[in-house]
Coordinates of C-alpha atoms and ligand atoms in Angstrom, one line a residue:
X254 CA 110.6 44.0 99.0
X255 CA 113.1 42.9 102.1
X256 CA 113.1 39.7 102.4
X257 CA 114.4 37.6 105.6
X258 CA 115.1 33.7 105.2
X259 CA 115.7 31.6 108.4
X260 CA 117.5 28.6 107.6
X261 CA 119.9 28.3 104.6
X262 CA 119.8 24.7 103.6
X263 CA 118.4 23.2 100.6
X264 CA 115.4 24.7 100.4
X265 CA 116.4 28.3 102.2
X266 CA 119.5 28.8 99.4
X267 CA 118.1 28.2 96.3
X268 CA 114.9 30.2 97.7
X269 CA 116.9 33.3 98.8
X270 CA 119.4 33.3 95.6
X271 CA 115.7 33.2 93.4
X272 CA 114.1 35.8 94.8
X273 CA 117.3 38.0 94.7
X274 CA 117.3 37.5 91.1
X275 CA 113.9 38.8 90.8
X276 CA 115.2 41.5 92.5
X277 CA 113.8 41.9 95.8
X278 CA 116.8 42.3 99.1
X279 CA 117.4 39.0 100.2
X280 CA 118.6 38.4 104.1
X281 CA 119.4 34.7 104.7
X282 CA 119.8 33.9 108.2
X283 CA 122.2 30.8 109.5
X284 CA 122.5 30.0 113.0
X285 CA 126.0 28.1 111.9
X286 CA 128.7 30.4 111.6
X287 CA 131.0 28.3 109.2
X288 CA 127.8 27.8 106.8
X289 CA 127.6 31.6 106.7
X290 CA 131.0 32.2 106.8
X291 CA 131.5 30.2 103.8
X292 CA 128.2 32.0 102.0
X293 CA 130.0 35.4 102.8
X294 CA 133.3 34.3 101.1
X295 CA 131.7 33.3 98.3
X296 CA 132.1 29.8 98.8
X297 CA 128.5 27.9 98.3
X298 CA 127.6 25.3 101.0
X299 CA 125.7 22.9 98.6
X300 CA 125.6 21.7 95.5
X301 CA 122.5 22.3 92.7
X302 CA 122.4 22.7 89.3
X303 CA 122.4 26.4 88.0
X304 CA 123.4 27.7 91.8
X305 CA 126.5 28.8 91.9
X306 CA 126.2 31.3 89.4
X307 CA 123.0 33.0 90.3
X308 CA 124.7 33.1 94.0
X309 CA 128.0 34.4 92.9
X310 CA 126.1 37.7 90.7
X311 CA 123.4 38.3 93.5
X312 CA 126.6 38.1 96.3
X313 CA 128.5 40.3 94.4
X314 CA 125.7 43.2 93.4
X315 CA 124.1 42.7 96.8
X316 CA 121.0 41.7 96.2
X317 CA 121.3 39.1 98.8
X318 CA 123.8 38.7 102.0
X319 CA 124.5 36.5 104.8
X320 CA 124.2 36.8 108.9
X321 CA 124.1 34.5 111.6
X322 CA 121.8 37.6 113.5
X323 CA 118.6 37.4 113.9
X324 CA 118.3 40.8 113.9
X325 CA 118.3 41.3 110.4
X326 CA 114.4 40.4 110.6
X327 CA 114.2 43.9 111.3
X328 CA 114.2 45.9 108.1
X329 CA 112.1 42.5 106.5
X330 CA 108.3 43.2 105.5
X331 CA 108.4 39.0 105.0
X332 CA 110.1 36.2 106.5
X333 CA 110.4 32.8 105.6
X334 CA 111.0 30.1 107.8
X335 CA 112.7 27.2 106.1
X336 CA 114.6 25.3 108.8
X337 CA 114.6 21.5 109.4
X338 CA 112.0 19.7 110.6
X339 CA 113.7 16.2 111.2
X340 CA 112.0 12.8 112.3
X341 CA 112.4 12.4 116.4
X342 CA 114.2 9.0 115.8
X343 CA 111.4 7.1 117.5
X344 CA 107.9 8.4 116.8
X345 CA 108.9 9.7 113.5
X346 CA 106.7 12.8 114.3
X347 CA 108.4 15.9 112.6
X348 CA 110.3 17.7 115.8
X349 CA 109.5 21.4 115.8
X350 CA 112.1 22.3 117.9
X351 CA 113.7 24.5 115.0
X352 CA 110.6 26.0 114.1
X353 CA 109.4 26.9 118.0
X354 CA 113.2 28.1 118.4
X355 CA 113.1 30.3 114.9
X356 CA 109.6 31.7 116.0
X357 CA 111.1 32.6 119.6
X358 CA 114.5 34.5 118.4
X359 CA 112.5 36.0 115.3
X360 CA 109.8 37.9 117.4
X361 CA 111.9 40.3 119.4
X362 CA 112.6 41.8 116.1
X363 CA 109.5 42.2 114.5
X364 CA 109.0 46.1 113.5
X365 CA 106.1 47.2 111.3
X366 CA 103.5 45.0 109.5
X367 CA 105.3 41.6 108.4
X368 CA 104.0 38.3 107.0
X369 CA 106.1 35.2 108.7
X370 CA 105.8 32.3 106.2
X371 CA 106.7 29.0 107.2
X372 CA 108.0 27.0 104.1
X373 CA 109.1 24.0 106.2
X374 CA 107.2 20.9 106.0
X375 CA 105.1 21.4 109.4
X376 CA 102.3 19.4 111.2
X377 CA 98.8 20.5 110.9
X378 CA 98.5 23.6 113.4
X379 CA 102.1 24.7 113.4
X380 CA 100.8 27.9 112.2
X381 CA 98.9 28.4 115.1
X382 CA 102.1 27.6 117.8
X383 CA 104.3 30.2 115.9
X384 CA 101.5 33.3 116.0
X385 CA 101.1 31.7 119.5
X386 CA 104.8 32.1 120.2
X387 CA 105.5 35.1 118.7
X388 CA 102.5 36.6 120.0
X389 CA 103.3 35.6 123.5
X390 CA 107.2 37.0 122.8
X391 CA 105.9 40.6 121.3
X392 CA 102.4 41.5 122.3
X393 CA 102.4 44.5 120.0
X394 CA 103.9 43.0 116.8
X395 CA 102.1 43.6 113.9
X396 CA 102.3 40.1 111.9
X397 CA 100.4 37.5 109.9
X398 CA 101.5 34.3 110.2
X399 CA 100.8 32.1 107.2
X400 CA 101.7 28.4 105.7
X401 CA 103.7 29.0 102.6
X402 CA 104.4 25.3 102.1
X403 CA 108.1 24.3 99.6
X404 CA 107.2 21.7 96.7
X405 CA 110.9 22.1 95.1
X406 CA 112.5 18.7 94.3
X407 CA 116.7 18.4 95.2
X408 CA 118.5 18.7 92.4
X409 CA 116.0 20.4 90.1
X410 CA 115.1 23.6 93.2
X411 CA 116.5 26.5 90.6
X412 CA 114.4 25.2 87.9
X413 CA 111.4 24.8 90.6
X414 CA 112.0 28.1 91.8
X415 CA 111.6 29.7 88.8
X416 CA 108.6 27.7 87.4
X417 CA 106.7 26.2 90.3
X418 CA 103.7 24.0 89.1
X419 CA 101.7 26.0 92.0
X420 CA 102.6 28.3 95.1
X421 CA 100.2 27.3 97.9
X422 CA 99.4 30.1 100.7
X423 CA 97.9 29.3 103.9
X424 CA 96.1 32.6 105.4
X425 CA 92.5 34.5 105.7
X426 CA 94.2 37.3 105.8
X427 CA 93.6 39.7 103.5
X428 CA 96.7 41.9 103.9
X429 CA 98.8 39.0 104.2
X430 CA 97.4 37.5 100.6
X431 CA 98.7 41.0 98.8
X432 CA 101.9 40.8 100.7
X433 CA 102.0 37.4 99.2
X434 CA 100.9 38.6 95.4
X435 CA 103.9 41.4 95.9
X436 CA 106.5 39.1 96.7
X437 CA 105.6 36.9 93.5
X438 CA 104.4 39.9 91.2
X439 CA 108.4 39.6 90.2
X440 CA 108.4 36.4 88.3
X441 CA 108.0 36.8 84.7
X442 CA 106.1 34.1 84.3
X443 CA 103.4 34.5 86.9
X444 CA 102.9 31.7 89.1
X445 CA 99.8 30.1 89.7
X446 CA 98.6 31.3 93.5
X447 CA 96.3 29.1 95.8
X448 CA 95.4 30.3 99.0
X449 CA 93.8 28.6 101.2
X450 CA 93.0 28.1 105.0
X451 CA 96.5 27.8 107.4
X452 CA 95.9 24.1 108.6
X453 CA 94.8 23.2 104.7
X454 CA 98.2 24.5 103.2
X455 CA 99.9 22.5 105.9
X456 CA 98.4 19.6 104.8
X457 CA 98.6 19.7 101.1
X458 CA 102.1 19.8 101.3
X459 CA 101.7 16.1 103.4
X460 CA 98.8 15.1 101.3
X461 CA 101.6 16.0 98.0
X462 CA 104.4 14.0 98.9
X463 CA 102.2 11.1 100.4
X464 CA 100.7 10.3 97.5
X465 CA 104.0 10.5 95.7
X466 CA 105.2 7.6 98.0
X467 CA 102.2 5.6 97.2
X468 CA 102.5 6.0 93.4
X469 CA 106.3 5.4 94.1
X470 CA 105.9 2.1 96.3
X471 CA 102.9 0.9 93.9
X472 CA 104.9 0.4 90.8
X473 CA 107.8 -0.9 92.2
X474 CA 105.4 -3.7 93.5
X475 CA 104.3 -3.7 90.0
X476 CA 108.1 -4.3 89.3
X477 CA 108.0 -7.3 91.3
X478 CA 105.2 -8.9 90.1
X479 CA 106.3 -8.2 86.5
X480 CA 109.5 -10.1 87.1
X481 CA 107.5 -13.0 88.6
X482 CA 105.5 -13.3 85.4
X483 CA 107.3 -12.2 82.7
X484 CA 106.1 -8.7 82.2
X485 CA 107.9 -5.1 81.2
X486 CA 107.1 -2.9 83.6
X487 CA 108.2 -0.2 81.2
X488 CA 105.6 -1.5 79.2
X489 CA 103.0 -1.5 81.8
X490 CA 103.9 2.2 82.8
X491 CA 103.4 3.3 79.6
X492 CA 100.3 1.2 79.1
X493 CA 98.9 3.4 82.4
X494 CA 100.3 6.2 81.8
X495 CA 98.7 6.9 79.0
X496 CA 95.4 7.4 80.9
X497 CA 95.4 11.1 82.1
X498 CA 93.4 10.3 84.7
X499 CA 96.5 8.4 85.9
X500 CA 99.3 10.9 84.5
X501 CA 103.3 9.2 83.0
X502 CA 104.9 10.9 85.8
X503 CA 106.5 9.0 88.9
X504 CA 106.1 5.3 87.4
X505 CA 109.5 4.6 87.3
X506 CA 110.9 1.6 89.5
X507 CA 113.9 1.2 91.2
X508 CA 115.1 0.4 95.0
X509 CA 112.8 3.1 97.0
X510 CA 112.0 5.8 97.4
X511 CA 114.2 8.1 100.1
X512 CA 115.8 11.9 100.1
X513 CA 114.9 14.2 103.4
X514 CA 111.5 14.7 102.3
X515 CA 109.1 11.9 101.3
X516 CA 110.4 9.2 104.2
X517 CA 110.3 12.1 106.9
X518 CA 106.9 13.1 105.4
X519 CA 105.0 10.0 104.9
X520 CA 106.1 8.9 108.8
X521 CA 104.9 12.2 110.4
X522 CA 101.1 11.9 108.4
X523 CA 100.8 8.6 109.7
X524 CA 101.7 9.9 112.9
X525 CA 99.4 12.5 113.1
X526 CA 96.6 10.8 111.9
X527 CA 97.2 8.0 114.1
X528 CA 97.3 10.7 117.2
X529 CA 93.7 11.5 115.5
X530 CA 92.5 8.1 115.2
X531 CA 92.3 8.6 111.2
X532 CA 93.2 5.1 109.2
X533 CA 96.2 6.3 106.6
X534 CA 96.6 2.3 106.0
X535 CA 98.1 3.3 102.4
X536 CA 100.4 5.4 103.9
X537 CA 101.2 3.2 106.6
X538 CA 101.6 0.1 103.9
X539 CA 104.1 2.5 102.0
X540 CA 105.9 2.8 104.4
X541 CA 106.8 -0.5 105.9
X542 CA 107.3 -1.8 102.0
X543 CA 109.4 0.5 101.0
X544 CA 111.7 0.4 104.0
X545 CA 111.5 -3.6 103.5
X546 CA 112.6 -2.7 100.0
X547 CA 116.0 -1.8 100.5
X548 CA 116.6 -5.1 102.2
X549 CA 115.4 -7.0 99.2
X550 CA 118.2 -4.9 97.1
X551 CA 120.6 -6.0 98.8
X552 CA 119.9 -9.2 99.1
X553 CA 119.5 -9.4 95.8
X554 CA 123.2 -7.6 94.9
X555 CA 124.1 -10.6 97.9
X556 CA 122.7 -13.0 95.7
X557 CA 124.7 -12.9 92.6
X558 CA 127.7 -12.8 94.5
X559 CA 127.2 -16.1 96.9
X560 CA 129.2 -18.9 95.2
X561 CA 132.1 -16.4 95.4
X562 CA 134.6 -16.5 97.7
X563 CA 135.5 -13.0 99.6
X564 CA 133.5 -11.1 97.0
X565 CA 134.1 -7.5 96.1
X566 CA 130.9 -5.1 95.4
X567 CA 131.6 -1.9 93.4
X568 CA 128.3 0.5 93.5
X569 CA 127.8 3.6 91.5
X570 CA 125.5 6.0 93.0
X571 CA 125.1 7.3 97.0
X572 CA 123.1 10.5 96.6
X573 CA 119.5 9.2 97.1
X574 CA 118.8 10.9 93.4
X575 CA 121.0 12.2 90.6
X576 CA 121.7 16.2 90.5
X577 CA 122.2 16.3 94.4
X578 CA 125.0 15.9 96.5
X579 CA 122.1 15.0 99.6
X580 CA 122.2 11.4 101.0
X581 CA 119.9 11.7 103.9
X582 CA 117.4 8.8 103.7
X583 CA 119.6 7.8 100.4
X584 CA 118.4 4.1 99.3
X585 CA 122.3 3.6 98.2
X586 CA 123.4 4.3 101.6
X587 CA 120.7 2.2 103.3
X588 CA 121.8 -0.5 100.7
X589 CA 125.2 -0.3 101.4
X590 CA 124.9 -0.3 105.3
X591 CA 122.8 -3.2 104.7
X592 CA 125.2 -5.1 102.8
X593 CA 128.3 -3.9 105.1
X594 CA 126.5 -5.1 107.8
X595 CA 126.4 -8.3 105.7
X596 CA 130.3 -8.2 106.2
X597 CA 130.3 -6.9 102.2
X598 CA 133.9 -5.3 100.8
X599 CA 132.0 -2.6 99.2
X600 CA 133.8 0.1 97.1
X601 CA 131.5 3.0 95.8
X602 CA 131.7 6.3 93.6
X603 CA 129.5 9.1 93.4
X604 CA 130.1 12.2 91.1
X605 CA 129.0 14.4 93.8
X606 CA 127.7 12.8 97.4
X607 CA 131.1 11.3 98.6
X608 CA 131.7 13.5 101.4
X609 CA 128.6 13.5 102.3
X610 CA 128.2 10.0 102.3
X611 CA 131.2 9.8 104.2
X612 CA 130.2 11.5 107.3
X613 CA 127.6 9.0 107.3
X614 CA 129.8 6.0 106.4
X615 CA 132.9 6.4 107.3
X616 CA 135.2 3.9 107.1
X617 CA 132.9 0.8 106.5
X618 CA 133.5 1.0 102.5
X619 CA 136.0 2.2 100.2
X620 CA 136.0 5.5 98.6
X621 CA 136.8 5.6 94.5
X622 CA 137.6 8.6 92.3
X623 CA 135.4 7.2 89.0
X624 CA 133.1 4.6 88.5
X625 CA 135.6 2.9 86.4
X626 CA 138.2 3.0 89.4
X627 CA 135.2 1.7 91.9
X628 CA 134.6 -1.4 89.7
X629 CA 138.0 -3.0 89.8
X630 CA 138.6 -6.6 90.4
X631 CA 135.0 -5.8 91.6
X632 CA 132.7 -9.5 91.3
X633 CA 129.1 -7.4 90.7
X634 CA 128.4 -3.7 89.8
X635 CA 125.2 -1.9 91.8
X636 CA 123.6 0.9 90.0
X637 CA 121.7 2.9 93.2
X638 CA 122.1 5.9 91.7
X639 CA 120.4 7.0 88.5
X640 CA 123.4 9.6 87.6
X641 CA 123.5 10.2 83.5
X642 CA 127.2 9.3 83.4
X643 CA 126.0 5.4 84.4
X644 CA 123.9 5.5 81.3
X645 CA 127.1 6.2 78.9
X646 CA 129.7 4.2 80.4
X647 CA 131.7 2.1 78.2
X648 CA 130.8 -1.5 79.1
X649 CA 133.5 -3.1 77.6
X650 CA 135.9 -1.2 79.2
X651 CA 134.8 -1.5 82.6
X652 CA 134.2 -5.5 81.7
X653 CA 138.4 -6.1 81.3
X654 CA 138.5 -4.4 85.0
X655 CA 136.1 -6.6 86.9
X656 CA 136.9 -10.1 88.1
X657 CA 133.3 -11.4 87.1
X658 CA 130.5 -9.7 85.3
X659 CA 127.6 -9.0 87.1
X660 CA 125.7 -5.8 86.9
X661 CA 122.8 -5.4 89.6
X662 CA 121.0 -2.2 87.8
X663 CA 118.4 -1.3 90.5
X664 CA 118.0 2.3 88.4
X665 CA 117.8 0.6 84.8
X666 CA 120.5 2.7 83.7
X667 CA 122.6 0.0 81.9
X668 CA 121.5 -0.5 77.8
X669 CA 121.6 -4.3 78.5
X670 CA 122.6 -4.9 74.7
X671 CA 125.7 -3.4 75.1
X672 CA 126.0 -5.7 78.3
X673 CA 125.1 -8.7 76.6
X674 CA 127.8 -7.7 74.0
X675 CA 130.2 -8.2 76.9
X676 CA 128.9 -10.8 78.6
X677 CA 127.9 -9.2 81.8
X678 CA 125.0 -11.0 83.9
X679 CA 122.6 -7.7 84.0
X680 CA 119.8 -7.7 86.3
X681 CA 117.2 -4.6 86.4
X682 CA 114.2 -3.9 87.8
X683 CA 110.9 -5.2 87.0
X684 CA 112.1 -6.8 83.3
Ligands
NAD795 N1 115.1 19.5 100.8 C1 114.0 19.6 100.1 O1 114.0 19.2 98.9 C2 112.7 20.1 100.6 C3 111.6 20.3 99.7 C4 110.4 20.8 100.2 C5 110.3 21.0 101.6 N2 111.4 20.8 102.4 C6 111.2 21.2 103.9 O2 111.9 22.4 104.1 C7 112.5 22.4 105.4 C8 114.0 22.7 105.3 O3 114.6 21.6 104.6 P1 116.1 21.7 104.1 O4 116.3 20.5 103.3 O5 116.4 23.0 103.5 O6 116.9 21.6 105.5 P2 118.4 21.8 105.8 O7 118.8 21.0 107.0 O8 119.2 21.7 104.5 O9 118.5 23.4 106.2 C9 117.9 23.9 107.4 C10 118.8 25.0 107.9 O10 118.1 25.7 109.0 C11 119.1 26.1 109.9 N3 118.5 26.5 111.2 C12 117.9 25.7 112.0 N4 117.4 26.4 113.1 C13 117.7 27.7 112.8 C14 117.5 28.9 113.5 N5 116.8 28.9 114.7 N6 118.0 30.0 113.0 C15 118.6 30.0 111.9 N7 118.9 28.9 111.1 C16 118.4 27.7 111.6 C17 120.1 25.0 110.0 O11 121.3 25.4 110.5 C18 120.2 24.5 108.5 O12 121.2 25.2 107.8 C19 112.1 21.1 106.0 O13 110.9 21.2 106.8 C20 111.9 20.2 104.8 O14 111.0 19.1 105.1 C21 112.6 20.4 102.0

């Protein structure tokens, strides 16, 4: 099958690299140069886990290449749509400029029966702007044009591309549903295929990472109240857990959720469903705690660190999860501008996100090379990453560095026996 992708980000990639493994022709469409110059020279503009190789071999026996033009929808019997759908800085709706743009520049080309799937994360009736736009563009195109809505998480998207728990598919159309079972007929394991109305699709994906949120937000309130009254909470996830009505998955505290997708995605459902008079007040609850969240963490970090004079804060961690280089929404970075904005000397590492960090941060903090490097003369160490390395790191060692021992662990990382052993102060979450 020829496939067309528009937009090559973190979904588009890893989505255009899979499906050239599987064998269909890949076309992934950029409208910035340097990102596709890069792709073409074999350079890879992002970092996930298993990637670079499955990019290098599908580059290099052509299964899949790169353009900036839009033209190459031409020879495609499907295109994907998988370009950003930010927050407009003050509603928080999701802006579709992207998507209204990619439907515009797409349509001229269309040729023959093709199935446009959007994959972004779109409002309810999205669907029905793009056949609108296209349709207005190119009377005669032949197209369906369906919600094919992306549940990948960062840092895991090969591993979800290969075995996704569930594919949804937005469409009635009957042509457009075989298209669909074609273009998944590749995988050896076959995936498990919903279809469903257009505007249902488009929600499900909402509905998804909403509820995450909640179940997110609600046991780090948990957390709190376990540290109020003595309680594990690792003891009260796995006490809930164990109900399967309730399911072990996503009961793990720490300082937030954040990433481009479940911040963005909670404040655009409340936003529509506050445009449609619909109460969301879960949603809308989640929300405001778990931005209010990140100013407790740093307060807390602020805390241990008062009685000191001039005090120096080393934190490990500024990708918003481990396995990603992504810091958009990233509760480390909304921690540390917090505490710079506190007038904090922070020094932070990250095994991957320190460039990208950096265009956010600039110069406000200091840049190390290892976490070891990032906690000297340093008065209190903040975990807000939850990167493996922070789980194995020699305690004792990074103790002689530090001028006082404090660890703030806001992703219990730290095996607090070892930091007893070496007299750190170590505070986690919700123990
Ligand atoms: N990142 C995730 O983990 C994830 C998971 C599920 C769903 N989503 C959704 O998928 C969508 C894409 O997310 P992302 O993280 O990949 O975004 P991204 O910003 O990494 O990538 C989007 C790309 O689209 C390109 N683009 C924009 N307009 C274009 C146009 N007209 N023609 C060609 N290219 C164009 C941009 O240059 C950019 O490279 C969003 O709606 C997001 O909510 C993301």
């Amino acid at each position: 099958m020829n496939l067309a992708i528009i937009g090559t980000g973190y979904v588009g990639l890893p989505t255009g690299v899979g499906f050239a493994e599987l064998g269909h022709r890949v076309v992934c469409i950029d409208k910035i140069p340097q990102k596709i110059d890069d792709l073409n020279n074999g350079k890879i503009t992002l970092f996930e886990d298993g990637l670079e190789e499955l990019f290098d071999k599908n580059r290099k026996n052509g299964n899949i290449r790169f353009t900036t033009d839009m033209s190459a929808v031409r020879d495609a019997d499907f295109v994907i749509i998988a370009v950003g759908t930010p927050p407009h800085p003050v509603t928080k709706e999701a802006d579709m400029k992207y998507i209204h743009a990619a439907a515009d520049e797409l349509a001229q080309y269309l040729s023959g029966y093709t199935v446009i799937a959007t994959k972004s994360t779109v409002p309810v009736g999205t669907g029905d702007d793009v056949e609108r736009i296209i349709r207005e563009k190119n009377p005669t195109a032949r197209f369906d044009a369906i919600s094919m809505p992306e549940f990948l998480r960062e840092g895991f998207a090969v591993h979800d591309f290969f075995h996704p728990d569930r594919i949804v598919v937005g469409t009635e159309s009957e042509q457009a549903r075989a298209k669909v079972r074609e273009l998944y007929d590749v995988f050896p394991d076959k995936p498990n295929i919903l279809f469903v109305t257009r505007k249902s699709a488009e929600l499900i994906k909402y509905a998804s990472n909403a509820f995450l949120a909640v179940k997110i937000h609600y046991i780090n309130e948990i957390a709190d109240f376990c540290e109020r009254v003595g309680a594990n909470v690792y003891d009260v996830a796995r006490g809930m857990g164990l109900d399967s009505r309730i399911g072990n998955r996503f009961l793990n505290p720490g300082p937030g959720y954040g990433g481009s997708c479940f911040p963005k995605d909670t404040n655009a459902l409340a936003y529509m469903a506050r445009k449609e008079g619909v109460d969301l007040s879960l949603v809308e609850a989640t929300i405001a705690g778990n931005d209010a969240r990140k100013s407790k963490m740093a307060t807390r970090i602020l805390d241990v660190v008062k009685d000191i004079p001039n005090p120096k804060i080393a934190v490990w961690g500024l990708a918003f999860k481990d396995g990603t280089d992504d810091v958009r929404e990233s509760p480390a970075v909304q921690i540390i501008s917090e505490l710079v904005s506190r007038n904090a000397d922070v020094t932070a590492y990250d095994p991957k996100a320190t460039e990208t960090a950096r265009a956010i941060l600039g110069d406000a903090i200091k840049y190390a090379s290892s976490a070891a490097a990032a906690a000297e003369s340093a008065d209190v160490v903040a975990v807000l990453t939850e990167w493996p390395e922070f789980k194995d790191m020699d305690l004792g060692k990074i103790a002689k560095l530090m001028r006082n021992r404090n660890i703030i662990d806001c992703r219990n990382m730290i095996d607090s026996r070892q930091a007893a052993e070496n007299n750190f102060v170590c505070k986690g979450i919700g123990k």
